Short mmCIF file of C-alpha atoms in Angstrom, two decimals:
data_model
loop_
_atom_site.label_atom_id
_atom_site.label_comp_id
_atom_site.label_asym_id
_atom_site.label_seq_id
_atom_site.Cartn_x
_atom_site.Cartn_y
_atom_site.Cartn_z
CA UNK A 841 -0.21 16.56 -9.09
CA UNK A 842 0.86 12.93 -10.32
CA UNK A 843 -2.49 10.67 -10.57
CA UNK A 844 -2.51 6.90 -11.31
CA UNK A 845 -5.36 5.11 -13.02
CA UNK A 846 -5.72 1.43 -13.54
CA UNK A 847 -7.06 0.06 -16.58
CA UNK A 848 -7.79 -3.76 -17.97
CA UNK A 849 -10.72 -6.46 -17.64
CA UNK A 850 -12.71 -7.16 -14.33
CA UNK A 851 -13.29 -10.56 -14.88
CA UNK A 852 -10.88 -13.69 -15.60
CA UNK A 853 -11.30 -17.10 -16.20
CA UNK A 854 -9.18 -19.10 -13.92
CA UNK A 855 -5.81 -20.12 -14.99
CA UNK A 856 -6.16 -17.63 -17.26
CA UNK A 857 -4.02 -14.48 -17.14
CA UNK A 858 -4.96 -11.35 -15.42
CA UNK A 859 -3.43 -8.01 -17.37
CA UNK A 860 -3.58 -4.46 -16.25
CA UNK A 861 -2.13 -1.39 -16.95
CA UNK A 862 -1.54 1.87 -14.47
CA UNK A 863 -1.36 5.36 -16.35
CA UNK A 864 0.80 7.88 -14.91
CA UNK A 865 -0.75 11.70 -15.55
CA UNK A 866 0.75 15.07 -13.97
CA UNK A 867 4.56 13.67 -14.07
CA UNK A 868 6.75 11.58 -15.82
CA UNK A 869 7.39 8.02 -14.76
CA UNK A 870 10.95 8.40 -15.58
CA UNK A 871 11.61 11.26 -12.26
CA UNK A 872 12.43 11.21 -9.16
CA UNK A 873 13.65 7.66 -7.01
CA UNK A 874 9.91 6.11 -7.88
CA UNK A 875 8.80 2.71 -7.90
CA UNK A 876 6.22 1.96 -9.77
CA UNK A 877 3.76 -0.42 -7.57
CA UNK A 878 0.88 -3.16 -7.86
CA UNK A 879 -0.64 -3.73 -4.83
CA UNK A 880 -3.59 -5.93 -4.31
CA UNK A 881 -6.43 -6.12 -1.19
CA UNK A 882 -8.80 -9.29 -1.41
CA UNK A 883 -12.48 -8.32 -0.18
CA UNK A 884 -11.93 -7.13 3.58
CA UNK A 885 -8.34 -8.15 4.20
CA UNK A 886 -5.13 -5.66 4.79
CA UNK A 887 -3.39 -4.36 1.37
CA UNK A 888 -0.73 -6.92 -0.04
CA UNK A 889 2.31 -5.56 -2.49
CA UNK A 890 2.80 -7.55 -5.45
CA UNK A 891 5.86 -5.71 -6.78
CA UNK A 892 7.71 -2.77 -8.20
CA UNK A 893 9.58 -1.71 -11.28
CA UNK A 894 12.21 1.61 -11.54
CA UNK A 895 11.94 3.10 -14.97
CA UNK A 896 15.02 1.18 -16.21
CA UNK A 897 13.26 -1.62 -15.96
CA UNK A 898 14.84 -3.11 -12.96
CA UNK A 899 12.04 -4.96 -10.38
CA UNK A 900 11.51 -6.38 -7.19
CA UNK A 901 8.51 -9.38 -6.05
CA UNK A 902 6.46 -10.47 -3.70
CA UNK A 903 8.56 -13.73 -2.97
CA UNK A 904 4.76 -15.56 -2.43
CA UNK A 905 3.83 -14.59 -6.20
CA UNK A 906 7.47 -14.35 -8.18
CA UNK A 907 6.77 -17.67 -10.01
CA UNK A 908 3.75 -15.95 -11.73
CA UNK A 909 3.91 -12.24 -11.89
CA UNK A 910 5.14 -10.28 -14.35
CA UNK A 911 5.82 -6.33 -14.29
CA UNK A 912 6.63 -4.14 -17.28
CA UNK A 913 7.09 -0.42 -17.87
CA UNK A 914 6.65 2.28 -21.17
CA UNK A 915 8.19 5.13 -20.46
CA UNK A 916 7.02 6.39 -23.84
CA UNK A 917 3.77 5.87 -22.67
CA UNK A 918 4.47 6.63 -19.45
CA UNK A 919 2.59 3.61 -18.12
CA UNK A 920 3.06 -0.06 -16.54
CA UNK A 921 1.68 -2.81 -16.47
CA UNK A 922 0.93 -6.07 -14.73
CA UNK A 923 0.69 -9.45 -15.31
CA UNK A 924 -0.49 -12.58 -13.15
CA UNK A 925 -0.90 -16.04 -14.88
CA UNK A 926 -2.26 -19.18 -13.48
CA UNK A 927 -5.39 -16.84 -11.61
CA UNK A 928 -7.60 -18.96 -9.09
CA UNK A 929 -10.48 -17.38 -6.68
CA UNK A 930 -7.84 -16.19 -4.31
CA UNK A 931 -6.71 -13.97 -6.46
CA UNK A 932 -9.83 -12.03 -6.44
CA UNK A 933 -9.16 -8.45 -5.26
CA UNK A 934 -8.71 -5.09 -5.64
CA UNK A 935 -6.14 -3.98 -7.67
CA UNK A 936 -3.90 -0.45 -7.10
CA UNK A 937 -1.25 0.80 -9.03
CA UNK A 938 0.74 3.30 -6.78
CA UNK A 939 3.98 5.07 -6.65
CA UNK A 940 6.96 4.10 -4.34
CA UNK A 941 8.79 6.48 -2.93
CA UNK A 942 12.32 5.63 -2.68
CA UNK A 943 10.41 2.22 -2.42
CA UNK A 944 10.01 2.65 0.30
CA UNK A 945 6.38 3.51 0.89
CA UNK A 946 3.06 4.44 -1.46
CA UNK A 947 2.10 7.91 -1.67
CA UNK A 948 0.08 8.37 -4.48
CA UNK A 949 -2.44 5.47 -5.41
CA UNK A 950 -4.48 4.91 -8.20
CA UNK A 951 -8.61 4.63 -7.88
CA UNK A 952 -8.29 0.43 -7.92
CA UNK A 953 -9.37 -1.70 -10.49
CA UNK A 954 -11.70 -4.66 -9.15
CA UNK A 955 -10.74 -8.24 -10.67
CA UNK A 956 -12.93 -11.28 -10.19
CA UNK A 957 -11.76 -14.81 -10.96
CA UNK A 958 -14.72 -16.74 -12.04
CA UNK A 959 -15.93 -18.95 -14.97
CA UNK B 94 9.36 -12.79 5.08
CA UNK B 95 8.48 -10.24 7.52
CA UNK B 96 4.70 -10.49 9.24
CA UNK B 97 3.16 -7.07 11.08
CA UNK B 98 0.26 -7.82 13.77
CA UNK B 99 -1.80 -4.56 14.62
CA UNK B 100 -3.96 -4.37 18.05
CA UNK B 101 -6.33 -4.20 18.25
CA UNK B 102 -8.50 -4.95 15.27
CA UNK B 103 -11.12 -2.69 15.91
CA UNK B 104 -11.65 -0.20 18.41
CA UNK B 105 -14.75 1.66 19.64
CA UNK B 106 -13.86 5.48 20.75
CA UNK B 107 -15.92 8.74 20.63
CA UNK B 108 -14.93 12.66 18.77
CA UNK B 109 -12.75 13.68 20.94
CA UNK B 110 -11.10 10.70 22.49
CA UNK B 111 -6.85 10.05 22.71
CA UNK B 112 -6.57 6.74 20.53
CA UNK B 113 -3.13 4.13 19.90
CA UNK B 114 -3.18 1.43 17.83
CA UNK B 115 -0.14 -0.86 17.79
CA UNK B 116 2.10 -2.26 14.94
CA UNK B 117 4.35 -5.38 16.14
CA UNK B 118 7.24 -6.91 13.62
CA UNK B 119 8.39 -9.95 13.60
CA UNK B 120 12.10 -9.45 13.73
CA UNK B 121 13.70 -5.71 13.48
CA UNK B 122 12.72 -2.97 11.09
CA UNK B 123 15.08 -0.13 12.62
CA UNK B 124 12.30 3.00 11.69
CA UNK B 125 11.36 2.11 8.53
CA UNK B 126 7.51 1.74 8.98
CA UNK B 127 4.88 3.81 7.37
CA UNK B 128 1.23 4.21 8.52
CA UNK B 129 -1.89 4.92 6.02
CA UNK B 130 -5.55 5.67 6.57
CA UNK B 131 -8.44 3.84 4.56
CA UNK B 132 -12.15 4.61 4.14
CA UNK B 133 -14.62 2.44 2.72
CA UNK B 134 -14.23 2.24 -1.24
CA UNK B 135 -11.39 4.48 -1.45
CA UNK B 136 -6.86 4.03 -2.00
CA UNK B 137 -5.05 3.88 1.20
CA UNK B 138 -4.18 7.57 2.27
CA UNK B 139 -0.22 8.12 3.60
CA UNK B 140 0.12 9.91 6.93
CA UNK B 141 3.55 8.90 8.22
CA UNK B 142 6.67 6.88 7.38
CA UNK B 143 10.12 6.42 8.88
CA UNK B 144 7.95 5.70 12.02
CA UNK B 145 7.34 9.60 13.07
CA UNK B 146 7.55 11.68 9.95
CA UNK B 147 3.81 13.25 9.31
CA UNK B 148 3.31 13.74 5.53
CA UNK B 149 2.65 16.87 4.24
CA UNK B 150 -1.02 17.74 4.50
CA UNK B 151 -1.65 15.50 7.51
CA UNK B 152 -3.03 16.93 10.43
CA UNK B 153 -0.62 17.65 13.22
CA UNK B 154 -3.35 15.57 15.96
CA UNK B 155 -1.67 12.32 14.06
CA UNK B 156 1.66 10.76 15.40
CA UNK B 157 3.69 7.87 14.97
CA UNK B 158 6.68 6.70 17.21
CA UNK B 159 9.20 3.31 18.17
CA UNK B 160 11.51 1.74 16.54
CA UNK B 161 13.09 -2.44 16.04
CA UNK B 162 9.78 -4.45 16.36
CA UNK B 163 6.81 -2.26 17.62
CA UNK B 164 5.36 1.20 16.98
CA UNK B 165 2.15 2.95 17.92
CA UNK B 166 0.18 5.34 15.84
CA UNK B 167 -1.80 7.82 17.77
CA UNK B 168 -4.61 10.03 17.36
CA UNK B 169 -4.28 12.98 19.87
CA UNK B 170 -8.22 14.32 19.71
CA UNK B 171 -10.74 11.71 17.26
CA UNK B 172 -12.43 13.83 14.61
CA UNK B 173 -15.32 12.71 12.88
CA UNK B 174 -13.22 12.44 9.53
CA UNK B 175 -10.60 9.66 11.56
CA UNK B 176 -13.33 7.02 11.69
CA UNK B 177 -11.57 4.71 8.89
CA UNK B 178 -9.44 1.42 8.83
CA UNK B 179 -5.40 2.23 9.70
CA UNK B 180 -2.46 0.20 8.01
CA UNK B 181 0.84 -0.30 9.15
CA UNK B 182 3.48 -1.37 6.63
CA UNK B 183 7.02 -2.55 7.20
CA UNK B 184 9.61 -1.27 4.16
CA UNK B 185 13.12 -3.23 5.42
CA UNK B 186 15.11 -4.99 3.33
CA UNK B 187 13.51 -5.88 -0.43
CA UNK B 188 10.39 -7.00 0.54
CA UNK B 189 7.16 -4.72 1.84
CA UNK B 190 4.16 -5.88 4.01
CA UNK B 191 1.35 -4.51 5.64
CA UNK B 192 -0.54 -5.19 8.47
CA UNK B 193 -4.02 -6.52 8.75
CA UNK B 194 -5.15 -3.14 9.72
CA UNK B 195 -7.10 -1.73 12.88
CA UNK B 196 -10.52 -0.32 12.21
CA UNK B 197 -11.75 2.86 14.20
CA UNK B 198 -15.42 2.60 15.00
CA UNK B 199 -17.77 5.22 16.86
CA UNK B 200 -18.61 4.41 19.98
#
């Protein structure tokens, strides 16, 4: 049974630079058509994909956030990771990691990581 | 970019009850729409995609159907574990968005 699990600080400073990385258990990120996923969801608002990365490296994102996110993968690690510069309040949220199948859509999700932007 | 407006945004129904919530897209998405489930605290939960295919381990009392720019989830018989915020998300072209979700209150 694959399992994600986010990891990385719960509170930035803004303009600062969130970091977080998802942990893949029970499989190896390198099977299968995955995409590795971020997905974010702001305090009681709908789910919003940030982007994804295939375990060459290759990735795809959000066209609203491309000018400051940055996603990475370790295969010998068998984790990603994600980076947002330039945080402000909106970017208060929680966090996922999930897998994409195909890309196409999430089936496994990690817990969620909550990150506040505040000084 | 491609925007996804559910209806309604919350609806009151009792155990029981035939529910549909509706997923309109702003311009064509052929079938490729998935639906999840979300309770309080917890990851979104996968029941279908490609419009109508159930995940495994979903029970058979969820369906999805349409195609191009709307689609319906429906909930043949509400059990007490359905009462939870639904998602639809649109996965055309290189970009993926959801919609603002439909909660599913008791009655």
């Amino acid at each position: 049974q694959v399992q994600l699990q986010e990891s990385g600080p719960g509170l930035v400073k803004p303009s600062q630079t969130l970091s977080l990385t998802c942990t893949v258990t029970g499989g190896s990120i390198r099977s299968g058509d995955n995409y590795w996923t971020w997905i974010r969801q702001p305090p009681g608002k709908g789910p919003e994909w940030i982007g994804f990365i295939y375990h060459t490296g290759t990735t795809y994102y959000n066209p609203s956030l491309k000018s400051r996110v940055s996603i990475s993968v370790d295969t010998s690690r068998n984790h990603f990771s994600l980076r947002l510069s330039s945080v402000t309040a909106a970017d208060t949220a929680v966090y996922y990691c999930a897998r994409g199948r195909h890309s196409y859509y999430f089936d496994y999700w990690g817990l969620g990581s909550l990150v506040t932007v505040s000084s | 970019d491609i925007q996804m407006t559910q209806s309604p945004s919350t609806l009151s129904a009792s155990v029981g009850d035939r529910v549909s919530i509706t997923c309109r897209a702003s311009q064509s998405i052929s079938s490729w729409l998935a639906w999840y489930q979300q309770k309080p605290g917890k990851a979104p939960k996968l029941l279908i995609y490609k419009a109508s295919t159930l995940e495994v381990g979903v029970p058979s009392r969820f369906s999805g159907s349409g195609s191009g720019t709307e689609f319906t989830l429906t909930i043949s018989s509400l059990q007490p574990d359905d009462f939870a915020t639904y998602y639809c998300q649109q996965y055309n072209r290189s970009s993926r968005t959801f919609g603002q979700g439909t909660k599913v209150e008791i009655k």
